[in-house]
Short mmCIF file of C-alpha atoms and ligand atoms in Angstrom, two decimals:
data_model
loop_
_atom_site.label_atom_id
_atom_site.label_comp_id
_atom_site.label_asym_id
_atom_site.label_seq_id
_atom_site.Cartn_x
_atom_site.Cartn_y
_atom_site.Cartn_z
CA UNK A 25 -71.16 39.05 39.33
CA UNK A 26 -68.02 37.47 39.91
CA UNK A 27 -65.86 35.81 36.84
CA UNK A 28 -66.49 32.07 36.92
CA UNK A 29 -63.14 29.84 37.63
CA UNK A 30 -63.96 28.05 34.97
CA UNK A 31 -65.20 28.30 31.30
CA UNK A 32 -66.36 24.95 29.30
CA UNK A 33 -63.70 24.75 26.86
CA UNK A 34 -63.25 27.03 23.32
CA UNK A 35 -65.81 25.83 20.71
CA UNK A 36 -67.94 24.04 23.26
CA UNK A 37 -71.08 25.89 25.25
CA UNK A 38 -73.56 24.91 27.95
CA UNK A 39 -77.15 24.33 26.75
CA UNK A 40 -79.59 26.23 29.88
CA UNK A 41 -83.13 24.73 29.99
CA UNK A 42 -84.74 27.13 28.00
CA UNK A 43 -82.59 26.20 25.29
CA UNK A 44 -82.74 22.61 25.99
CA UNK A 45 -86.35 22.96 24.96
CA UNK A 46 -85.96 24.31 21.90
CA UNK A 47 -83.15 21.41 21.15
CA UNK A 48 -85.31 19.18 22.25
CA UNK A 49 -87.90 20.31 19.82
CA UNK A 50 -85.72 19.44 17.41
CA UNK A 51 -84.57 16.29 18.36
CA UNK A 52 -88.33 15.13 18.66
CA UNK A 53 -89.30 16.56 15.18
CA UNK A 54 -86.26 14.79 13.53
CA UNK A 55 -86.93 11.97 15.39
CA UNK A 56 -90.66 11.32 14.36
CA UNK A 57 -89.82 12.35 10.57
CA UNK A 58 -86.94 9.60 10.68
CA UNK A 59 -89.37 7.56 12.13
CA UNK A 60 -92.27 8.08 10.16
CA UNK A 61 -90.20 7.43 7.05
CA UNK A 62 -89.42 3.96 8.60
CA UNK A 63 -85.79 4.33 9.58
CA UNK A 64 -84.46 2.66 12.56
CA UNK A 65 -82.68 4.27 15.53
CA UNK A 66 -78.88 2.85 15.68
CA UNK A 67 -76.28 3.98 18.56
CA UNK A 68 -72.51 3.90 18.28
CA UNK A 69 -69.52 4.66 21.00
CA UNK A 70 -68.67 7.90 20.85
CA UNK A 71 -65.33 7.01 20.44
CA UNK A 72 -63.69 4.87 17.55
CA UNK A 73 -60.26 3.26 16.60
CA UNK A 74 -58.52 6.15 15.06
CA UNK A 75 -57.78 4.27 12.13
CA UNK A 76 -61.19 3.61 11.20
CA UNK A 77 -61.80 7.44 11.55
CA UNK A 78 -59.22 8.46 8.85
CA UNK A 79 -59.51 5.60 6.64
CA UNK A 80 -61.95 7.62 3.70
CA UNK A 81 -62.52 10.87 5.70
CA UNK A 82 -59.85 12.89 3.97
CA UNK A 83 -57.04 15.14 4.73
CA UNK A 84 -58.89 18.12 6.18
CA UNK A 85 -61.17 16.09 8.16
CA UNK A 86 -58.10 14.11 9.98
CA UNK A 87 -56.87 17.18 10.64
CA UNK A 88 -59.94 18.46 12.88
CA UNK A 89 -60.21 14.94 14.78
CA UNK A 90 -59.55 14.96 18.33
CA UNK A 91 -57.47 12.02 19.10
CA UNK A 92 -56.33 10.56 21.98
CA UNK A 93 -53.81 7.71 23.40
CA UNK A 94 -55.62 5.24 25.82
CA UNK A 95 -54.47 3.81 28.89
CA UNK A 96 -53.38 0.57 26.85
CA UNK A 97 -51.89 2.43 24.09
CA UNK A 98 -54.57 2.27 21.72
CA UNK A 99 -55.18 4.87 19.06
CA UNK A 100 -59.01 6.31 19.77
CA UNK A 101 -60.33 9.42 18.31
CA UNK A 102 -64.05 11.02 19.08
CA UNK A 103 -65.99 10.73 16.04
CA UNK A 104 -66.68 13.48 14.00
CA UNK A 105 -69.69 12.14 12.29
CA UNK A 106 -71.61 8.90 12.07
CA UNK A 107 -70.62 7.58 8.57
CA UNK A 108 -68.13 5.45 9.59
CA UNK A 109 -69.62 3.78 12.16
CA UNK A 110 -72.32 2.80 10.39
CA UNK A 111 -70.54 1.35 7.58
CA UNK A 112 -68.23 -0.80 10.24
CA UNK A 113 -71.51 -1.98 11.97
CA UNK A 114 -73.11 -2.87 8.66
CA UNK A 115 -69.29 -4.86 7.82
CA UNK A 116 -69.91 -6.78 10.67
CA UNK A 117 -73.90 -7.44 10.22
CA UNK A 118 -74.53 -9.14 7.00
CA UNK A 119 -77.75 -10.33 8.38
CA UNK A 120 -79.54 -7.44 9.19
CA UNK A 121 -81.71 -6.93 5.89
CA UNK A 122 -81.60 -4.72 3.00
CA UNK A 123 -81.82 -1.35 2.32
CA UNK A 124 -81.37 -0.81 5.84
CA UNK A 125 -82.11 2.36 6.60
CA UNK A 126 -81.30 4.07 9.98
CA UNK A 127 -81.34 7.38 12.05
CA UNK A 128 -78.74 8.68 14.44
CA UNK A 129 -78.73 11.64 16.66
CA UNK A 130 -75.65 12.33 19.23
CA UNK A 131 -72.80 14.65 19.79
CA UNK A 132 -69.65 14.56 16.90
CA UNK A 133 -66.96 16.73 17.95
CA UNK A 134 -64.40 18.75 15.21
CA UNK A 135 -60.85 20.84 15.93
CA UNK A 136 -62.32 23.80 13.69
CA UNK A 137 -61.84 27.32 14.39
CA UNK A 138 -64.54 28.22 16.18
CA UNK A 139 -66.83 31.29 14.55
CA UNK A 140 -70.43 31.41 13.93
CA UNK A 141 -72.07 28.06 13.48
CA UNK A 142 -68.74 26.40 13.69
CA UNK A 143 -68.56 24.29 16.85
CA UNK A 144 -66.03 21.64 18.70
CA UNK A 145 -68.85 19.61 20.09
CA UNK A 146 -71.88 19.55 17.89
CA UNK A 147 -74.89 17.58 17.27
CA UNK A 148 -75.64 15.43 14.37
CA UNK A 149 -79.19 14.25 12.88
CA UNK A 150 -78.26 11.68 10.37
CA UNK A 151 -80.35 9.57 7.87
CA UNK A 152 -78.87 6.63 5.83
CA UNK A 153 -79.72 3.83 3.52
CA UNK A 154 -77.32 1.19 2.93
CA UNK A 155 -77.44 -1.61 0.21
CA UNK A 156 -79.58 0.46 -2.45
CA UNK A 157 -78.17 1.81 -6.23
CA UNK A 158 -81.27 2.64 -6.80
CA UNK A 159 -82.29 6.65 -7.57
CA UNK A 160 -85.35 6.49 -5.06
CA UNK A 161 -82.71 6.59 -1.96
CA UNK A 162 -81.59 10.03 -2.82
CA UNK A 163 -85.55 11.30 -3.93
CA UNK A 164 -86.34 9.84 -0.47
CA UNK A 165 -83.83 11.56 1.29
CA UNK A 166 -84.80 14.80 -0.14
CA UNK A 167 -88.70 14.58 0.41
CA UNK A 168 -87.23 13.26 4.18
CA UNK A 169 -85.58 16.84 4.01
CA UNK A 170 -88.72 18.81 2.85
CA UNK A 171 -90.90 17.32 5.57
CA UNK A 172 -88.36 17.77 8.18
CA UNK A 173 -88.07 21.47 7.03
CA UNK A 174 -91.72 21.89 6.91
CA UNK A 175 -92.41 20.18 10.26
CA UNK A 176 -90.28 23.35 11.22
CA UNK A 177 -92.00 26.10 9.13
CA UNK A 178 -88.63 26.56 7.48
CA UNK A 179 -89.72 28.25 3.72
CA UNK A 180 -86.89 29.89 2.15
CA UNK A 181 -83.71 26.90 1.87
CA UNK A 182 -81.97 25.79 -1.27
CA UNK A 183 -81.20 22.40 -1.51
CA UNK A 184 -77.77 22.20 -3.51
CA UNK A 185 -76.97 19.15 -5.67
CA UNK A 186 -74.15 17.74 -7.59
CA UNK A 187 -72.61 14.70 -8.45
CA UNK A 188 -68.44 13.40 -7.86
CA UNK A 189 -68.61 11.25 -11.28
CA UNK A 190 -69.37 14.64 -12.79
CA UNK A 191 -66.45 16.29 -11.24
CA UNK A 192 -64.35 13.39 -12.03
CA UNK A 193 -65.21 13.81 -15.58
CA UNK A 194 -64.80 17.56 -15.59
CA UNK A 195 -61.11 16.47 -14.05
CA UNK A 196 -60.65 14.17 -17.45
CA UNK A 197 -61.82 17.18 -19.43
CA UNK A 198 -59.38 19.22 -17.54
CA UNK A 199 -56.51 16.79 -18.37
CA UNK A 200 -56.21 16.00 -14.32
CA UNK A 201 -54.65 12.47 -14.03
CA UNK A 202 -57.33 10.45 -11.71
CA UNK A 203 -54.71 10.19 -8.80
CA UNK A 204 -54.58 14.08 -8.68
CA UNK A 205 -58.20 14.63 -8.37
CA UNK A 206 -58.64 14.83 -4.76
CA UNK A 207 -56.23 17.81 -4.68
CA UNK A 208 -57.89 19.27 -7.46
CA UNK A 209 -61.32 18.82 -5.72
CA UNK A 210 -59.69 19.84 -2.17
CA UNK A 211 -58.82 23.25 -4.23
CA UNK A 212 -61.48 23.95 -5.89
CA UNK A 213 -63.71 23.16 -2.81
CA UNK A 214 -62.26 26.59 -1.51
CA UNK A 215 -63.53 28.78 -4.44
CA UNK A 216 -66.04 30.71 -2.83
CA UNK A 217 -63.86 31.23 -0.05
CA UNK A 218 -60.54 32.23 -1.71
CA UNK A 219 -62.09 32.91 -5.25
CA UNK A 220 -60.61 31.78 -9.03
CA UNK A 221 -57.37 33.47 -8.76
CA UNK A 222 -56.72 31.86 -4.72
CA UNK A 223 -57.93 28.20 -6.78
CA UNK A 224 -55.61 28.92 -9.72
CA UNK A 225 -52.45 29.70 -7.52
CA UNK A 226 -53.20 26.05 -5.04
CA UNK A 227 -53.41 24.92 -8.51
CA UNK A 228 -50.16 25.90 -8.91
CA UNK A 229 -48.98 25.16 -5.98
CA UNK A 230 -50.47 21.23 -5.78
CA UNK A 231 -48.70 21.17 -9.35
CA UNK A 232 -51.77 20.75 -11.06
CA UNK A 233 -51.86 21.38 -15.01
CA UNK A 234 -52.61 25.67 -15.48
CA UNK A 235 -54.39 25.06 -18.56
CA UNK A 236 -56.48 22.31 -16.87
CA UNK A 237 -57.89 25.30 -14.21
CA UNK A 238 -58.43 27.24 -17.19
CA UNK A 239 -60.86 24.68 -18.83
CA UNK A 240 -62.24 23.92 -15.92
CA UNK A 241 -62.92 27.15 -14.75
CA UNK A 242 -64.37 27.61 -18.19
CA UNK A 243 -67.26 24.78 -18.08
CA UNK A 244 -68.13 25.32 -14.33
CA UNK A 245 -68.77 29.44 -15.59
CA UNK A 246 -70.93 28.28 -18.24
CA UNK A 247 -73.05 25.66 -16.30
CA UNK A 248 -72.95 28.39 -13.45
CA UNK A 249 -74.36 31.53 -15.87
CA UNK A 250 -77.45 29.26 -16.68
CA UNK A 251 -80.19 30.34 -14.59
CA UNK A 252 -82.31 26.93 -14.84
CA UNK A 253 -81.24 23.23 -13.55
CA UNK A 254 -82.31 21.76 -17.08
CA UNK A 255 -80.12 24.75 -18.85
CA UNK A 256 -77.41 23.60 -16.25
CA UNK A 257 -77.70 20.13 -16.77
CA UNK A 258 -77.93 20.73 -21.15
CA UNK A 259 -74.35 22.90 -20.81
CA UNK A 260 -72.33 20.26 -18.69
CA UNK A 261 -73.79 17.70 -20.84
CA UNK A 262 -72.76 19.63 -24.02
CA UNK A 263 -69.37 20.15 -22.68
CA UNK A 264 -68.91 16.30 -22.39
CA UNK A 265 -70.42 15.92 -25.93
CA UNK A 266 -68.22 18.37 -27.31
CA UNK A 267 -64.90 16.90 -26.15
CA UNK A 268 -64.89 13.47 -27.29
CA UNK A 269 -63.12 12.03 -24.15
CA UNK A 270 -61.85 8.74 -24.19
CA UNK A 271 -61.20 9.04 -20.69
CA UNK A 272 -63.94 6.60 -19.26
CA UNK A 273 -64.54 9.35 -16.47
CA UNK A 274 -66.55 11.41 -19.45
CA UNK A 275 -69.07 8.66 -19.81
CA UNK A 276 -69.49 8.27 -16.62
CA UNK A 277 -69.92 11.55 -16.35
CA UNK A 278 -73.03 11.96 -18.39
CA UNK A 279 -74.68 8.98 -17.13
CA UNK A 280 -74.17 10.61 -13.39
CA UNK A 281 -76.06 13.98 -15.38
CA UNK A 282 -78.62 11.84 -17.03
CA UNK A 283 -79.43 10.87 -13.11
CA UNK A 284 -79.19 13.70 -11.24
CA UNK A 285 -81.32 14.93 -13.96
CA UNK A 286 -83.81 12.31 -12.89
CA UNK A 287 -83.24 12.84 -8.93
CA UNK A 288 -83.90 16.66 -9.52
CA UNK A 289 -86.85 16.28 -11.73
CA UNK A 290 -88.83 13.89 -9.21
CA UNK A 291 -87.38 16.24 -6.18
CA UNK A 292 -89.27 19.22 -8.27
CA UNK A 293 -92.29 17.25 -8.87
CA UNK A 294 -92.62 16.84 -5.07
CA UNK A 295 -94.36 19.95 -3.78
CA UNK A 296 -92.09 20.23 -0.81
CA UNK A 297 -89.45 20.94 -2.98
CA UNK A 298 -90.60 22.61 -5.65
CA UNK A 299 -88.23 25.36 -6.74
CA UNK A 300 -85.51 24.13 -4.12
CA UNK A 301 -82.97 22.33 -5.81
CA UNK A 302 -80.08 24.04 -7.20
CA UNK A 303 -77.59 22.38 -9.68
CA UNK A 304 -74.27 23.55 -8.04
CA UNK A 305 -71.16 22.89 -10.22
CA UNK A 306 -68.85 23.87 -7.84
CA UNK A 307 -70.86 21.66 -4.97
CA UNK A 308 -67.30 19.14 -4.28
CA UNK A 309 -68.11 18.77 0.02
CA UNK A 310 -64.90 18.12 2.16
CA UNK A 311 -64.85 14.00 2.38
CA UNK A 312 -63.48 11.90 0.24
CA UNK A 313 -65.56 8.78 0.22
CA UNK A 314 -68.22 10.44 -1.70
CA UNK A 315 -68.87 8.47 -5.35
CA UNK A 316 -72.11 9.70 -7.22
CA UNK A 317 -74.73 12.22 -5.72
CA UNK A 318 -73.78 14.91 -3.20
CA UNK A 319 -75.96 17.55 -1.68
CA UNK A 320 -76.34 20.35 0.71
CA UNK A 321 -78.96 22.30 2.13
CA UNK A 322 -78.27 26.22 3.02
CA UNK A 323 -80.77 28.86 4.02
CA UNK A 324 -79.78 33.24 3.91
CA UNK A 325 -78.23 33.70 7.57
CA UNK A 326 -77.41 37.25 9.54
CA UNK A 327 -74.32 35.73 10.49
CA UNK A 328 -73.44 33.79 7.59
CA UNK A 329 -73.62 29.41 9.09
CA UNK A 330 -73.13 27.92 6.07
CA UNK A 331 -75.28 24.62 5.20
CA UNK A 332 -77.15 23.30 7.59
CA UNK A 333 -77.17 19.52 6.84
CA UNK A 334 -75.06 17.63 3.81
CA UNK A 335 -74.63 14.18 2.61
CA UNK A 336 -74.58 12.47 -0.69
CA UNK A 337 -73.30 8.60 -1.87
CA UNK A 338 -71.07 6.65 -0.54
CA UNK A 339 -71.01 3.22 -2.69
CA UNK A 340 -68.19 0.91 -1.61
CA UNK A 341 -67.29 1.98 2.63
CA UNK A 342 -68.83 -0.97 3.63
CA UNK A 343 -66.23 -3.02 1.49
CA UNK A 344 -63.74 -1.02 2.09
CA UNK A 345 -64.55 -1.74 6.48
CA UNK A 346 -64.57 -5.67 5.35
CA UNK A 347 -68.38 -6.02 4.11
CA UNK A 348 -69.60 -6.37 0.96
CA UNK A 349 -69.64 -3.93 -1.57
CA UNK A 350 -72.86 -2.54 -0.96
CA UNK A 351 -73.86 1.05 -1.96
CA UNK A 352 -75.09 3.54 0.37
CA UNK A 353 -76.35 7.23 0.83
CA UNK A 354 -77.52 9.28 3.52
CA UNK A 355 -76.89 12.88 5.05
CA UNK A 356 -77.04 14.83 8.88
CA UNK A 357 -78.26 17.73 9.65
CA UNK A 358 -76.01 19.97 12.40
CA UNK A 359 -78.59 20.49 14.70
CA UNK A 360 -77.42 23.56 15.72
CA UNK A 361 -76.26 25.18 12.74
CA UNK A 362 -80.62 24.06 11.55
CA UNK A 363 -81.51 25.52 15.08
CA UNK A 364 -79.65 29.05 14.35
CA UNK A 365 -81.40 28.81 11.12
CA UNK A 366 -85.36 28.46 12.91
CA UNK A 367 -84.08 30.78 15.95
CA UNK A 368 -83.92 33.35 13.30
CA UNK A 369 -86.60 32.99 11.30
CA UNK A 370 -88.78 32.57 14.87
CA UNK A 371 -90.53 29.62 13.57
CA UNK A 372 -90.03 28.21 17.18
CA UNK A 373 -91.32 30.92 18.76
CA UNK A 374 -94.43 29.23 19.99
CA UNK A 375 -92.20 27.00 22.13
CA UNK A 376 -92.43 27.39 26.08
CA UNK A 377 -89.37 28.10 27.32
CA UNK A 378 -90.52 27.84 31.09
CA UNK A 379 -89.80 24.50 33.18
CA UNK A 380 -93.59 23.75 33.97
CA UNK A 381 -97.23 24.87 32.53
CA UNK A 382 -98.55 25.28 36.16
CA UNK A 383 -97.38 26.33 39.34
CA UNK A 384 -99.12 24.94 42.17
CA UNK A 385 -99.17 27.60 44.81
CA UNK A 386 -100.07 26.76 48.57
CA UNK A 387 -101.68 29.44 49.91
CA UNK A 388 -101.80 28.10 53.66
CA UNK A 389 -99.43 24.93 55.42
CA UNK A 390 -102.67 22.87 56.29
CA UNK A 391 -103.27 23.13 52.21
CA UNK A 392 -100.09 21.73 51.57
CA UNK A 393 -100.89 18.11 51.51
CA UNK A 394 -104.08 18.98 49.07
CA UNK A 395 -101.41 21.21 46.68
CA UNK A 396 -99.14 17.90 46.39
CA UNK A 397 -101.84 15.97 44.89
CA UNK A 398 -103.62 18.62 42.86
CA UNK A 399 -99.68 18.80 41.19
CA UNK A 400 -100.52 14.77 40.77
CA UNK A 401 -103.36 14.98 39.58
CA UNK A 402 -102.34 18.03 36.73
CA UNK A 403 -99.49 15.97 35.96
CA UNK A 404 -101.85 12.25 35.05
CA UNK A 405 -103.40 15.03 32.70
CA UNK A 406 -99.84 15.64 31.01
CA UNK A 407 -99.84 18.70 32.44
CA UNK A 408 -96.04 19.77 33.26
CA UNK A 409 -96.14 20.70 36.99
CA UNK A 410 -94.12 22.46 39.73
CA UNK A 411 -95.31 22.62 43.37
CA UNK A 412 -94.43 25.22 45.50
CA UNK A 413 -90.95 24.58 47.42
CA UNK A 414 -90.17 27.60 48.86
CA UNK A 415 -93.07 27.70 51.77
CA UNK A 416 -92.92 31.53 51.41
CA UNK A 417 -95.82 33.56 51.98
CA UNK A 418 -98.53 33.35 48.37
CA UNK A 419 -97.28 36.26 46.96
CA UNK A 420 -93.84 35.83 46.91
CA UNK A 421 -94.59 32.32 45.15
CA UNK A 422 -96.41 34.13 42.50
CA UNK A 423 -93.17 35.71 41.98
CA UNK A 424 -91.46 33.34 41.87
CA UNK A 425 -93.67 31.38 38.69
CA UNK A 426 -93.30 35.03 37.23
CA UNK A 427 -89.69 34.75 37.27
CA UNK A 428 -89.51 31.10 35.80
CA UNK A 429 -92.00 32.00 33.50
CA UNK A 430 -94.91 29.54 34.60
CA UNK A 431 -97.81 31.19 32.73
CA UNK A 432 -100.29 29.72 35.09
CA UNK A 433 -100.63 29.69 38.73
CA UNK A 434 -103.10 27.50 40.58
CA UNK A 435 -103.26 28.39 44.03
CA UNK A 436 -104.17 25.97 46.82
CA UNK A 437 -105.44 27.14 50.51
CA UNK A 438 -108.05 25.36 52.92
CA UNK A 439 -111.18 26.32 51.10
CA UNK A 440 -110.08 23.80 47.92
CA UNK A 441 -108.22 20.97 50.61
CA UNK A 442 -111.55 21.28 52.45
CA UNK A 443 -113.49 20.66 49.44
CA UNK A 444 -110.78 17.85 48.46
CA UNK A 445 -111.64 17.36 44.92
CA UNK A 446 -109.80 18.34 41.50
CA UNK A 447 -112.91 18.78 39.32
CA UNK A 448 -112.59 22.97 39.37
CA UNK A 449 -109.69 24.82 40.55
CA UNK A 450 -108.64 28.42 40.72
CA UNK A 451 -106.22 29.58 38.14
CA UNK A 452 -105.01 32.78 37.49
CA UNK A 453 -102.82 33.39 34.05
CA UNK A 454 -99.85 35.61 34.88
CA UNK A 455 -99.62 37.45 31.53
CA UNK A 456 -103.14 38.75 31.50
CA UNK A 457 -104.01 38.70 35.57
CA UNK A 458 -107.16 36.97 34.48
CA UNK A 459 -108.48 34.79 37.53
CA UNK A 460 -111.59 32.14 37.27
CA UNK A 461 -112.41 28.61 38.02
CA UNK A 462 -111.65 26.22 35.51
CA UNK A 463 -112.42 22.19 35.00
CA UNK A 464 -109.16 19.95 34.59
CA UNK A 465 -110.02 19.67 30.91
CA UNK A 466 -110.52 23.28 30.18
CA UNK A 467 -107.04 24.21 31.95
CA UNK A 468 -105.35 21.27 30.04
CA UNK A 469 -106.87 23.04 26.76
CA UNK A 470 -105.77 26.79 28.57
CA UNK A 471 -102.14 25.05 28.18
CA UNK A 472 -102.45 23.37 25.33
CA UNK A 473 -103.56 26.81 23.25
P1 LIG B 517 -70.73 17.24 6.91
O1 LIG B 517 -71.13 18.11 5.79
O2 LIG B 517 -69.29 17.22 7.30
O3 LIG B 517 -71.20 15.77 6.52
O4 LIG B 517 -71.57 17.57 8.21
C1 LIG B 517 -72.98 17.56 8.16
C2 LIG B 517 -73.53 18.82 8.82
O5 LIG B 517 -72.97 18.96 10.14
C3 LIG B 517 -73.12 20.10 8.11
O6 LIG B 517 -74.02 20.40 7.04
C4 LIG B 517 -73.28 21.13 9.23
O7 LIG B 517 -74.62 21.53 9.36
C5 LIG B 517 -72.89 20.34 10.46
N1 LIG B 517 -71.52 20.70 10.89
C6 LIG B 517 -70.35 20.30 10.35
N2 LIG B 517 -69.32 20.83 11.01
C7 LIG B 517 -69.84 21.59 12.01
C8 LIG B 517 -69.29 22.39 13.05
N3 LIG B 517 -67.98 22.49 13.25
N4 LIG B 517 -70.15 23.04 13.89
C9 LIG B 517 -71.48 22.92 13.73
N5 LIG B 517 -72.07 22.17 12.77
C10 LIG B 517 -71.26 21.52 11.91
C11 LIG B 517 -71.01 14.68 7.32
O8 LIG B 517 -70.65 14.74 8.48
C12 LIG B 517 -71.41 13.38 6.68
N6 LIG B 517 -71.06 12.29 7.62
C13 LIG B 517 -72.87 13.37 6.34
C14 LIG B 517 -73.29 12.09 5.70
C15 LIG B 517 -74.07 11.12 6.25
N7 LIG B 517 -72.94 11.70 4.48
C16 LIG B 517 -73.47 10.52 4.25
N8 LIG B 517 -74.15 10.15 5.33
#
C-alpha cells in the first residue's frame, strides 16, 4: 500500500462505518436516556466569541482553545465544551421556563497532547439543569448516569464526588487567602499526577503558605485513609469542628458536607448506584466556574483514559453572561473516552458492524427488476438492505456480502421474479451456510436475533 499524501491532522482520526455504528449506538442510547428523563435537545455554533470562551473556563483550559482571527477581525475560538453556550443562550432567554433542563451532543475540540483517550476533536454528551438550588438536580443527574451506564451494560465505574465550598474551606483551614485559591486548587489538582512533594514545591513556587500544604495535606490524608463515605464525610467534618474558623469559608464548608452527605446518601439508596459513589477529597476538576458539587465518573482502563464524563455546579454563569443569577448543574460524557471504556469491556459486542442485514443477490439479469423490489420490500420491513451492484456472476456476489460482512444473502433468479411475490424467499446465512425458505416476518426475526 502506498503512504497516503495526507493524514487528518495530530489528535484528530477518521471514524470508518463500522465504527460509526458503534458511535452511533451511543449517541442513540444517550439520546433516549436524555430524553426519557425529559431534557430538551439544544444546538449551538460550533464556534464562539473568544471572549465568552475564557471568561470562567480557567487558565489551563484557555490554554488548549483553538482560536482563530476572522475575516473581519473578530476574535472566535471552537468551543471546547458546551457550558458556556448554554449559559449565554439562557442570558439571552429569560422566557424559556424553569429548571430548564437540556441535552447536547456535538464535536468540542482541545490543544491537549494527544495520548490515549486524549483527543483534539472530541465528542461531548452533555446534560444540564439551569435555574434549580435544589439537591434533586445533582441526585437526578446521577440516577441519569446509572441508567445511561446500564443501558450500556457498564458494571464496574466509580462515580467520584466532592464539593468546591469544601475545598474553599479546607483553603481557610490552610490559611490560603481566598484570592489565592485557584492556584492552590490548580496545584493540588495535579497530585496524582506529580504526587505531594511535586504539589508542595508549585506550592512553593505559586508562593503559597508551606505550612498551609502541610495542613492541608494533613486533612485530605485523613479523610482519604477512611475507607467509608460516612467515615469520610465524619473526618472532614471533624476537621472543620476542630478548628474554630472564623473564616466564613468553614461554615460554608460544612453545610456543602451536610449536602453532599445528602446527595450521596439518596445516590446509594438508588440501586443503580449502590456502592458507586466515592467521596474524593482531592476531586478539584480543571474549570474554574465550579461553586458547590463536582463529580466524575472513571472506570479501570488497559490504557489508563481517565474519567469518562465530569460535571458538577455552576451557580452564578448565567449572571455573570448578563442573566440572572440563576444556579445551574449539569455534566458530559466524552463519548469516546465512554466508548473506549464499553469497547473494552465488549458490552457492544452484539452490535453489527456490517452496512446492511441482507444482501439481495441477483442470480440472473431478467431477475434484476424482481431483486430491486424484493430490496423494497425488506427495507418497508426495517430491514437494512443492499442490492447487488456489481452484476457479477452469483458467486462472486456472495463474496462480496462475505467481505462486507452481510450475514444474510437472499438470492433472486427467474424462478422467484416468475413467481413475483415476497411472501417466502430463499435465504442462506453466511456464517453457518444454512439455506431454507423463510416468510418476511421470520427473516425480519432471523435479523432481529
Ligand atoms: P470536562 O471534565 O472538561 O468537563 O470534560 C467532560 C468529559 O469530556 C471528560 O470527563 C472526558 O470524558 C471528556 N474529555 C475531556 N477532554 C478530552 C479530550 N481531550 N479527549 C477526549 N475526551 C475528553 C466539561 O467539559 C464541562 N463542560 C462539563 C460540564 C457540563 N459541567 C457542567 N456542565
Amino acid at each position: 500500500m502506498s503512504t497516503p499524501k495526507f493524514a487528518p491532522p495530530k489528535g484528530t482520526r477518521d471514524f470508518l462505518p463500522a465504527e460509526m455504528r458503534v458511535r452511533n449506538h451511543v449517541f442513540s442510547t444517550l439520546r433516549e436516556v436524555f430524553e426519557a428523563f425529559g431534557y430538551g435537545e439544544l444546538d449551538t455554533p460550533a464556534f464562539e466569541n473568544l471572549e465568552l470562551l475564557t471568561a470562567k473556563g480557567g487558565a489551563t483550559i484557555s490554554d488548549e482553545i483553538y482560536s482563530f482571527t476572522d475575516k473581519g477581525g473578530r476574535d472566535l475560538a471552537l468551543r471546547f465544551e458546551f457550558t458556556a453556550s448554554l449559559a449565554r443562550v439562557l442570558a439571552s432567554h429569560a422566557e424559556l421556563p424553569r429548571p430548564f433542563k437540556r441535552f447536547q451532543i456535538g464535536k468540542v475540540w482541545r490543544y491537549e497532547r494527544p495520548q490515549a483517550g486524549r483527543y483534539r476533536e472530541f465528542f461531548q454528551a452533555d446534560a444540564d439543569i439551569i435555574g434549580s438550588h435544589s439537591l434533586e438536580c445533582e441526585i437526578e443527574l446521577f440516577s441519569l448516569i446509572g441508567t445511561a451506564l446500564k443501558r450500556f451494560g457498564l458494571a464496574d465505574y466509580t462515580l467520584m464526588v466532592f464539593d468546591r465550598r469544601v475545598l474553599d474551606g479546607l483553603m481557610a483551614l490552610a490559611a490560603i487567602d481566598a484570592a489565592k485559591t485557584t492556584d492552590a486548587f490548580r496545584a493540588l489538582d495535579k497530585l496524582h499526577k506529580i504526587g505531594k512533594d511535586g504539589v508542595r514545591a508549585e506550592f512553593a513556587e505559586r508562593g503559597l503558605p508551606p505550612e498551609g500544604f502541610d495542613t492541608l495535606i494533613g486533612v485530605l490524608d485523613r479523610a482519604e485513609a477512611q475507607s467509608g463515605n460516612a467515615e469520610r464525610l465524619g473526618s472532614l467534618l471533624d476537621a472543620f469542628a476542630h478548628a474554630n474558623l472564623d473564616d466564613p469559608r468553614g461554615k460554608l464548608a460544612t453545610l456543602a458536607l451536610t449536602e453532599l452527605g445528602q446527595i450521596v446518601a439518596a445516590s446509594e439508596a438508588n440501586p443503580l448506584l449502590a456502592g458507586r459513589l466515592t467521596i474524593d477529597p482531592t476531586l478539584v476538576r480543571g474549570l474554574d466556574y465550579y461553586t458547590g458539587a463536582v463529580f466524575e465518573a472513571k472506570a479501570q482502563t488497559a490504557a489508563g483514559i481517565g474519567s469518562f464524563a465530569g460535571g458538577g455546579r455552576y451557580n452564578g454563569l448565567v449572571k455573570l453572561f448578563g442573566g440572572a443569577d440563576e444556579p445551574a448543574v449539569g455534566f458530559a460524557f466524552g463519548v469516546e473516552r465512554l466508548a473506549d471504556v464499553l469497547k473494552e469491556r465488549q458490552t457492544l459486542s452484539g452490535i453489527s458492524s456490517a452496512p446492511a442485514d441482507v444482501y439481495v443477490a441477483v442470480v440472473a439479469p431478467e431477475a434484476r427488476s424482481f431483486a430491486r423490489s424484493v430490496a423494497a420490500s425488506l427495507r418497508g420491513h426495517g430491514l437494512r438492505v443492499q442490492v447487488d451492484l456489481t452484476e457479477k456472476g452469483v458467486g462472486k456476489q456472495f463474496q462480496t456480502a462475505e467481505k462486507m460482512g452481510i450475514p444474510h444473502v437472499v438470492p433472486v433468479g427467474p424462478d422467484e421474479a416468475a413467481i413475483g411475490t415476497v411472501d417466502v424467499l430463499p435465504v442462506k446465512t453466511l456464517a453457518t451456510g444454512e439455506q431454507r425458505h423463510l416468510s418476511v416476518a421470520d427473516l425480519v426475526a432471523l435479523v432481529n436475533g
